[in-house]
Amino acid sequence: MADEVVLLDFRPSPFGMRVRIALAEKGIKYEYREEDLKNKSPLLLQMNPVHKKIPVLIHEGKPICESLIAVQYIDEVWNDTNPLLPSDPYQRAQARFWADYVDKKIYDNFSKISASKGEEKEAAKKELIQVLKLLEEELGDKSYFGGHNFGFVDIPVVSYYPWFKALETFDSLNVGECSKFTAWAKRCLQKESVAKSIPDQRVINELFVELRKNSSTE
Amino acid sequence: MASESSEVRLLGKWASPFSNRVDLALKLKGVPYKYSEEDLANKSEDLLKYNPVHKKVPVLVHNGNPLPESLVIVEYIDETWKNNPLLPQDPYERALARFWAKTLDDKILPAIWNACWSDEKGREKAVEEALEALEILQEALKEKRFFGGENIGLVDIAANFIGYWVAILQEIAGLELLTIEKFPKLYKWSQEFANHPVIKDGLPPRDELFAFFKASAKK
């Protein structure tokens, strides 16, 4: 029943994208509701009173907040198809570790790059490339971080891909230096679940321009 | 049940609530382990080998396999040693537990920490945010004895800072954050938590913790 699963989302959001991907991977039908972040719906405020943020997955009327928690929930409930996490506890723990690493390091550096200028900006750009290089090491010769199959670590990393493209365009971030990462990203983008969940790059680019205008003091 | 020959090591820091979470989880499961105290100003070869990414404690090493990040470790412990479960079985309840553990780390702990270390200028706002954070946490507790229900669970462990460290830090800072008047339910929980037979043995000694943070405050 499609009305059993509702997703409160914002198309350009990488966090929303993760839940979209997970739902698509499992073939779950759901109702998609786009939120206007400047005018949040009463439902969103009711379902996520603590953070008031998207995405919120609502299953049988109950909200699940925080993108990676929602992805784990989806994996545990719809556990008969396309597992997103490994079954071995140590490998699961490693997947959780890397997903946490990605959210700390990629997100923080994106914020730094957007908010700073000159030397500080260059330093953050350098650090972001180092993060990608470390991820490439972790990927090794595997097709995906999950091994043969796309999984729990691939999802948050690929969700940042549109932001990487925007930084390439606006900040000359040299993502091309990381050829393994680029190849992996291409592989992910060929997956139907990713292709149909990824926002339009033009929309992302427009948002970047708008955000920078608003935060610029010049 | 893990095999008889399994070797568990914890690289930690006695005063750190994050490191302490792992002690508490291992003790609640009755898992024997070797503890090594790390000097963060002089990191051991082992620490750099086992946590090259963040170079921080805690790190759990199980049969030679390292794992950093306290909440990742606690979930791993729960999945490996199945007695005394720390997470619920139901997927929705598990999602809620993870949500609160994450909210503690992302929002609640930083708010309290900031308030306790804030300077004159930022104090009022920091305290306001800390009180809001405690209010949110108290609401999550509802009428339960522990966040985990009748027994200590993931969220109780994640909230160890609230259950034990806050009382010490607020005294040093001269603040009244978690008090029985302001947050009766949460305060009661903190007493239940700190006096729980296994937890009590797993927490660092109060006087030493007080002295440690008092010394840091002077710097």
PDB file of C-alpha atoms in Angstrom, chain A:
ATOM      1  CA  MET A   1       0.000   0.000   0.000  1.00  0.00           C
ATOM      2  CA  ALA A   2       1.613   3.206  -1.191  1.00  0.00           C
ATOM      3  CA  ASP A   3       0.017   5.287   1.518  1.00  0.00           C
ATOM      4  CA  GLU A   4       1.773   3.243   4.186  1.00  0.00           C
ATOM      5  CA  VAL A   5       5.079   4.910   3.311  1.00  0.00           C
ATOM      6  CA  VAL A   6       5.459   8.666   3.005  1.00  0.00           C
ATOM      7  CA  LEU A   7       8.658  10.623   2.488  1.00  0.00           C
ATOM      8  CA  LEU A   8       8.894  14.284   3.477  1.00  0.00           C
ATOM      9  CA  ASP A   9      11.747  15.551   1.379  1.00  0.00           C
ATOM     10  CA  PHE A  10      13.401  18.368  -0.553  1.00  0.00           C
ATOM     11  CA  ARG A  11      14.571  17.270  -3.971  1.00  0.00           C
ATOM     12  CA  PRO A  12      18.008  18.983  -3.946  1.00  0.00           C
ATOM     13  CA  SER A  13      18.921  17.577  -0.526  1.00  0.00           C
ATOM     14  CA  PRO A  14      21.651  14.922  -0.423  1.00  0.00           C
ATOM     15  CA  PHE A  15      20.124  13.600   2.799  1.00  0.00           C
ATOM     16  CA  GLY A  16      16.757  13.131   1.137  1.00  0.00           C
ATOM     17  CA  MET A  17      18.491  11.485  -1.794  1.00  0.00           C
ATOM     18  CA  ARG A  18      19.804   8.739   0.492  1.00  0.00           C
ATOM     19  CA  VAL A  19      16.331   7.715   1.575  1.00  0.00           C
ATOM     20  CA  ARG A  20      15.044   7.892  -2.014  1.00  0.00           C
ATOM     21  CA  ILE A  21      17.858   5.579  -3.112  1.00  0.00           C
ATOM     22  CA  ALA A  22      17.177   3.085  -0.312  1.00  0.00           C
ATOM     23  CA  LEU A  23      13.444   3.017  -1.078  1.00  0.00           C
ATOM     24  CA  ALA A  24      14.187   2.496  -4.778  1.00  0.00           C
ATOM     25  CA  GLU A  25      16.732  -0.242  -4.054  1.00  0.00           C
ATOM     26  CA  LYS A  26      14.027  -2.141  -2.191  1.00  0.00           C
ATOM     27  CA  GLY A  27      11.331  -1.405  -4.764  1.00  0.00           C
ATOM     28  CA  ILE A  28       9.102   0.255  -2.158  1.00  0.00           C
ATOM     29  CA  LYS A  29       6.180   2.320  -3.388  1.00  0.00           C
ATOM     30  CA  TYR A  30       5.680   5.512  -1.428  1.00  0.00           C
ATOM     31  CA  GLU A  31       4.115   8.928  -1.422  1.00  0.00           C
ATOM     32  CA  TYR A  32       6.643  11.682  -2.028  1.00  0.00           C
ATOM     33  CA  ARG A  33       5.979  15.088  -0.506  1.00  0.00           C
ATOM     34  CA  GLU A  34       8.172  18.031  -1.392  1.00  0.00           C
ATOM     35  CA  GLU A  35       8.696  20.471   1.478  1.00  0.00           C
ATOM     36  CA  ASP A  36       9.177  24.191   1.104  1.00  0.00           C
ATOM     37  CA  LEU A  37      12.020  24.709   3.570  1.00  0.00           C
ATOM     38  CA  LYS A  38      11.136  28.370   4.013  1.00  0.00           C
ATOM     39  CA  ASN A  39       7.586  27.373   4.916  1.00  0.00           C
ATOM     40  CA  LYS A  40       7.687  23.970   6.572  1.00  0.00           C
ATOM     41  CA  SER A  41       4.473  21.978   6.666  1.00  0.00           C
ATOM     42  CA  PRO A  42       2.654  21.306   9.956  1.00  0.00           C
ATOM     43  CA  LEU A  43       3.199  17.604   9.250  1.00  0.00           C
ATOM     44  CA  LEU A  44       6.978  18.034   9.105  1.00  0.00           C
ATOM     45  CA  LEU A  45       7.020  20.043  12.328  1.00  0.00           C
ATOM     46  CA  GLN A  46       4.852  17.430  13.993  1.00  0.00           C
ATOM     47  CA  MET A  47       6.867  14.461  12.720  1.00  0.00           C
ATOM     48  CA  ASN A  48      10.308  15.932  13.463  1.00  0.00           C
ATOM     49  CA  PRO A  49       9.797  18.367  16.331  1.00  0.00           C
ATOM     50  CA  VAL A  50      13.381  18.000  17.582  1.00  0.00           C
ATOM     51  CA  HIS A  51      15.243  18.983  14.421  1.00  0.00           C
ATOM     52  CA  LYS A  52      12.457  20.188  12.106  1.00  0.00           C
ATOM     53  CA  LYS A  53      14.414  18.854   9.131  1.00  0.00           C
ATOM     54  CA  ILE A  54      13.912  16.646   6.126  1.00  0.00           C
ATOM     55  CA  PRO A  55      14.079  13.857   5.247  1.00  0.00           C
ATOM     56  CA  VAL A  56      11.430  12.243   7.396  1.00  0.00           C
ATOM     57  CA  LEU A  57      10.298   8.768   6.501  1.00  0.00           C
ATOM     58  CA  ILE A  58       6.803   8.014   7.759  1.00  0.00           C
ATOM     59  CA  HIS A  59       5.860   4.334   7.920  1.00  0.00           C
ATOM     60  CA  GLU A  60       2.395   3.351   9.152  1.00  0.00           C
ATOM     61  CA  GLY A  61       2.043   6.818  10.619  1.00  0.00           C
ATOM     62  CA  LYS A  62       5.298   6.709  12.616  1.00  0.00           C
ATOM     63  CA  PRO A  63       8.205   9.031  11.763  1.00  0.00           C
ATOM     64  CA  ILE A  64      11.827   7.983  11.308  1.00  0.00           C
ATOM     65  CA  CYS A  65      14.218  10.935  11.206  1.00  0.00           C
ATOM     66  CA  GLU A  66      17.906  11.248  10.208  1.00  0.00           C
ATOM     67  CA  SER A  67      18.788   9.930   6.759  1.00  0.00           C
ATOM     68  CA  LEU A  68      21.154   7.084   7.700  1.00  0.00           C
ATOM     69  CA  ILE A  69      18.848   5.924  10.492  1.00  0.00           C
ATOM     70  CA  ALA A  70      16.002   5.820   7.967  1.00  0.00           C
ATOM     71  CA  VAL A  71      18.188   3.838   5.533  1.00  0.00           C
ATOM     72  CA  GLN A  72      18.969   1.285   8.255  1.00  0.00           C
ATOM     73  CA  TYR A  73      15.308   1.087   9.158  1.00  0.00           C
ATOM     74  CA  ILE A  74      14.375   0.435   5.530  1.00  0.00           C
ATOM     75  CA  ASP A  75      17.044  -2.262   5.334  1.00  0.00           C
ATOM     76  CA  GLU A  76      15.766  -3.964   8.501  1.00  0.00           C
ATOM     77  CA  VAL A  77      12.065  -3.871   7.645  1.00  0.00           C
ATOM     78  CA  TRP A  78      12.346  -4.778   3.953  1.00  0.00           C
ATOM     79  CA  ASN A  79      14.970  -7.386   4.618  1.00  0.00           C
ATOM     80  CA  ASP A  80      13.967  -9.855   1.911  1.00  0.00           C
ATOM     81  CA  THR A  81      15.633  -8.040  -0.955  1.00  0.00           C
ATOM     82  CA  ASN A  82      18.841  -6.164  -1.851  1.00  0.00           C
ATOM     83  CA  PRO A  83      20.501  -5.979   1.582  1.00  0.00           C
ATOM     84  CA  LEU A  84      22.202  -2.617   2.067  1.00  0.00           C
ATOM     85  CA  LEU A  85      24.287  -3.610   5.088  1.00  0.00           C
ATOM     86  CA  PRO A  86      26.493  -6.713   5.360  1.00  0.00           C
ATOM     87  CA  SER A  87      25.359  -9.551   7.622  1.00  0.00           C
ATOM     88  CA  ASP A  88      28.670  -9.913   9.478  1.00  0.00           C
ATOM     89  CA  PRO A  89      28.729  -7.703  12.625  1.00  0.00           C
ATOM     90  CA  TYR A  90      32.309  -6.483  12.089  1.00  0.00           C
ATOM     91  CA  GLN A  91      31.651  -5.554   8.461  1.00  0.00           C
ATOM     92  CA  ARG A  92      28.420  -3.853   9.485  1.00  0.00           C
ATOM     93  CA  ALA A  93      30.333  -1.863  12.091  1.00  0.00           C
ATOM     94  CA  GLN A  94      32.916  -0.844   9.490  1.00  0.00           C
ATOM     95  CA  ALA A  95      30.131   0.273   7.143  1.00  0.00           C
ATOM     96  CA  ARG A  96      28.649   2.392   9.928  1.00  0.00           C
ATOM     97  CA  PHE A  97      32.084   3.817  10.696  1.00  0.00           C
ATOM     98  CA  TRP A  98      32.673   4.901   7.100  1.00  0.00           C
ATOM     99  CA  ALA A  99      29.197   6.346   6.729  1.00  0.00           C
ATOM    100  CA  ASP A 100      29.824   8.400   9.889  1.00  0.00           C
ATOM    101  CA  TYR A 101      33.248   9.460   8.554  1.00  0.00           C
ATOM    102  CA  VAL A 102      31.705  10.645   5.304  1.00  0.00           C
ATOM    103  CA  ASP A 103      29.135  12.764   7.087  1.00  0.00           C
ATOM    104  CA  LYS A 104      31.713  14.336   9.342  1.00  0.00           C
ATOM    105  CA  LYS A 105      34.490  14.997   6.866  1.00  0.00           C
ATOM    106  CA  ILE A 106      32.714  15.705   3.604  1.00  0.00           C
ATOM    107  CA  TYR A 107      29.989  17.840   5.120  1.00  0.00           C
ATOM    108  CA  ASP A 108      32.372  19.855   7.321  1.00  0.00           C
ATOM    109  CA  ASN A 109      34.722  20.604   4.456  1.00  0.00           C
ATOM    110  CA  PHE A 110      31.901  21.569   2.121  1.00  0.00           C
ATOM    111  CA  SER A 111      30.740  24.045   4.749  1.00  0.00           C
ATOM    112  CA  LYS A 112      34.253  25.415   5.177  1.00  0.00           C
ATOM    113  CA  ILE A 113      34.769  25.822   1.456  1.00  0.00           C
ATOM    114  CA  SER A 114      31.475  27.647   1.056  1.00  0.00           C
ATOM    115  CA  ALA A 115      32.002  29.918   4.034  1.00  0.00           C
ATOM    116  CA  SER A 116      35.640  30.894   3.500  1.00  0.00           C
ATOM    117  CA  LYS A 117      37.958  32.664   1.097  1.00  0.00           C
ATOM    118  CA  GLY A 118      41.603  32.620   0.106  1.00  0.00           C
ATOM    119  CA  GLU A 119      43.986  30.430   2.110  1.00  0.00           C
ATOM    120  CA  GLU A 120      41.316  28.950   4.359  1.00  0.00           C
ATOM    121  CA  LYS A 121      39.297  27.934   1.333  1.00  0.00           C
ATOM    122  CA  GLU A 122      42.281  26.364  -0.394  1.00  0.00           C
ATOM    123  CA  ALA A 123      43.120  24.408   2.757  1.00  0.00           C
ATOM    124  CA  ALA A 124      39.574  23.052   2.973  1.00  0.00           C
ATOM    125  CA  LYS A 125      39.658  22.100  -0.705  1.00  0.00           C
ATOM    126  CA  LYS A 126      42.921  20.245  -0.148  1.00  0.00           C
ATOM    127  CA  GLU A 127      41.467  18.411   2.835  1.00  0.00           C
ATOM    128  CA  LEU A 128      38.424  17.393   0.816  1.00  0.00           C
ATOM    129  CA  ILE A 129      40.644  15.866  -1.849  1.00  0.00           C
ATOM    130  CA  GLN A 130      42.509  13.984   0.908  1.00  0.00           C
ATOM    131  CA  VAL A 131      39.174  12.646   2.121  1.00  0.00           C
ATOM    132  CA  LEU A 132      38.398  11.412  -1.393  1.00  0.00           C
ATOM    133  CA  LYS A 133      41.821   9.785  -1.600  1.00  0.00           C
ATOM    134  CA  LEU A 134      41.213   7.988   1.702  1.00  0.00           C
ATOM    135  CA  LEU A 135      37.848   6.817   0.430  1.00  0.00           C
ATOM    136  CA  GLU A 136      39.563   5.560  -2.732  1.00  0.00           C
ATOM    137  CA  GLU A 137      41.924   3.533  -0.535  1.00  0.00           C
ATOM    138  CA  GLU A 138      38.973   2.082   1.318  1.00  0.00           C
ATOM    139  CA  LEU A 139      37.258   1.271  -1.971  1.00  0.00           C
ATOM    140  CA  GLY A 140      40.365  -0.516  -3.245  1.00  0.00           C
ATOM    141  CA  ASP A 141      39.576  -2.779  -6.181  1.00  0.00           C
ATOM    142  CA  LYS A 142      35.963  -3.291  -5.233  1.00  0.00           C
ATOM    143  CA  SER A 143      33.168  -2.141  -7.517  1.00  0.00           C
ATOM    144  CA  TYR A 144      31.372  -0.537  -4.607  1.00  0.00           C
ATOM    145  CA  PHE A 145      32.213   0.201  -0.977  1.00  0.00           C
ATOM    146  CA  GLY A 146      29.804  -2.629  -0.240  1.00  0.00           C
ATOM    147  CA  GLY A 147      31.868  -5.030  -2.366  1.00  0.00           C
ATOM    148  CA  HIS A 148      30.066  -6.543  -5.366  1.00  0.00           C
ATOM    149  CA  ASN A 149      26.923  -4.785  -4.348  1.00  0.00           C
ATOM    150  CA  PHE A 150      26.015  -1.182  -3.838  1.00  0.00           C
ATOM    151  CA  GLY A 151      25.366  -0.566  -0.145  1.00  0.00           C
ATOM    152  CA  PHE A 152      25.353   1.474   3.015  1.00  0.00           C
ATOM    153  CA  VAL A 153      28.549   3.438   2.438  1.00  0.00           C
ATOM    154  CA  ASP A 154      27.987   4.004  -1.284  1.00  0.00           C
ATOM    155  CA  ILE A 155      24.683   5.713  -0.531  1.00  0.00           C
ATOM    156  CA  PRO A 156      25.881   8.737   1.500  1.00  0.00           C
ATOM    157  CA  VAL A 157      29.015   9.193  -0.626  1.00  0.00           C
ATOM    158  CA  VAL A 158      27.066   9.275  -3.893  1.00  0.00           C
ATOM    159  CA  SER A 159      24.495  11.597  -2.296  1.00  0.00           C
ATOM    160  CA  TYR A 160      27.226  14.248  -2.105  1.00  0.00           C
ATOM    161  CA  TYR A 161      28.088  13.856  -5.783  1.00  0.00           C
ATOM    162  CA  PRO A 162      25.993  16.835  -6.968  1.00  0.00           C
ATOM    163  CA  TRP A 163      27.771  19.040  -4.426  1.00  0.00           C
ATOM    164  CA  PHE A 164      31.136  17.844  -5.697  1.00  0.00           C
ATOM    165  CA  LYS A 165      30.087  18.763  -9.249  1.00  0.00           C
ATOM    166  CA  ALA A 166      29.016  22.196  -8.028  1.00  0.00           C
ATOM    167  CA  LEU A 167      32.360  22.747  -6.279  1.00  0.00           C
ATOM    168  CA  GLU A 168      34.114  21.714  -9.487  1.00  0.00           C
ATOM    169  CA  THR A 169      32.168  24.380 -11.340  1.00  0.00           C
ATOM    170  CA  PHE A 170      32.329  27.205  -8.808  1.00  0.00           C
ATOM    171  CA  ASP A 171      35.472  26.566  -6.804  1.00  0.00           C
ATOM    172  CA  SER A 172      37.670  24.683  -9.254  1.00  0.00           C
ATOM    173  CA  LEU A 173      37.770  21.668  -6.970  1.00  0.00           C
ATOM    174  CA  ASN A 174      39.861  19.179  -8.902  1.00  0.00           C
ATOM    175  CA  VAL A 175      37.794  16.029  -8.385  1.00  0.00           C
ATOM    176  CA  GLY A 176      39.317  14.637 -11.597  1.00  0.00           C
ATOM    177  CA  GLU A 177      42.512  14.037  -9.587  1.00  0.00           C
ATOM    178  CA  CYS A 178      40.653  11.133  -7.981  1.00  0.00           C
ATOM    179  CA  SER A 179      40.097   8.841 -10.932  1.00  0.00           C
ATOM    180  CA  LYS A 180      38.957   5.854  -8.875  1.00  0.00           C
ATOM    181  CA  PHE A 181      36.323   7.996  -7.186  1.00  0.00           C
ATOM    182  CA  THR A 182      35.153   9.329 -10.532  1.00  0.00           C
ATOM    183  CA  ALA A 183      34.903   5.806 -11.968  1.00  0.00           C
ATOM    184  CA  TRP A 184      33.008   4.604  -8.910  1.00  0.00           C
ATOM    185  CA  ALA A 185      30.609   7.554  -9.136  1.00  0.00           C
ATOM    186  CA  LYS A 186      29.922   6.767 -12.798  1.00  0.00           C
ATOM    187  CA  ARG A 187      29.126   3.194 -11.855  1.00  0.00           C
ATOM    188  CA  CYS A 188      26.685   4.351  -9.179  1.00  0.00           C
ATOM    189  CA  LEU A 189      24.994   6.834 -11.496  1.00  0.00           C
ATOM    190  CA  GLN A 190      24.236   3.993 -13.884  1.00  0.00           C
ATOM    191  CA  LYS A 191      22.124   2.305 -11.237  1.00  0.00           C
ATOM    192  CA  GLU A 192      18.434   3.008 -11.659  1.00  0.00           C
ATOM    193  CA  SER A 193      17.919   3.731  -7.953  1.00  0.00           C
ATOM    194  CA  VAL A 194      20.603   6.424  -8.023  1.00  0.00           C
ATOM    195  CA  ALA A 195      19.727   7.864 -11.429  1.00  0.00           C
ATOM    196  CA  LYS A 196      16.127   8.436 -10.470  1.00  0.00           C
ATOM    197  CA  SER A 197      16.982   9.845  -7.029  1.00  0.00           C
ATOM    198  CA  ILE A 198      19.654  12.330  -7.997  1.00  0.00           C
ATOM    199  CA  PRO A 199      18.540  15.965  -8.299  1.00  0.00           C
ATOM    200  CA  ASP A 200      19.028  18.040 -11.436  1.00  0.00           C
ATOM    201  CA  GLN A 201      22.550  19.491 -11.399  1.00  0.00           C
ATOM    202  CA  ARG A 202      21.285  22.842 -12.701  1.00  0.00           C
ATOM    203  CA  VAL A 203      19.018  23.173  -9.674  1.00  0.00           C
ATOM    204  CA  ILE A 204      21.940  22.392  -7.367  1.00  0.00           C
ATOM    205  CA  ASN A 205      24.130  24.944  -9.142  1.00  0.00           C
ATOM    206  CA  GLU A 206      21.440  27.604  -8.873  1.00  0.00           C
ATOM    207  CA  LEU A 207      21.084  26.892  -5.151  1.00  0.00           C
ATOM    208  CA  PHE A 208      24.845  27.223  -4.671  1.00  0.00           C
ATOM    209  CA  VAL A 209      24.830  30.608  -6.334  1.00  0.00           C
ATOM    210  CA  GLU A 210      21.881  31.730  -4.220  1.00  0.00           C
ATOM    211  CA  LEU A 211      23.410  30.460  -0.959  1.00  0.00           C
ATOM    212  CA  ARG A 212      26.708  32.182  -1.659  1.00  0.00           C
ATOM    213  CA  LYS A 213      25.011  35.450  -2.522  1.00  0.00           C
ATOM    214  CA  ASN A 214      23.107  35.373   0.741  1.00  0.00           C
ATOM    215  CA  SER A 215      26.153  34.609   2.848  1.00  0.00           C
ATOM    216  CA  SER A 216      28.486  37.015   1.085  1.00  0.00           C
ATOM    217  CA  THR A 217      29.262  40.177   2.948  1.00  0.00           C
ATOM    218  CA  GLU A 218      31.006  41.858   0.035  1.00  0.00           C
TER     219      GLU A 218
END
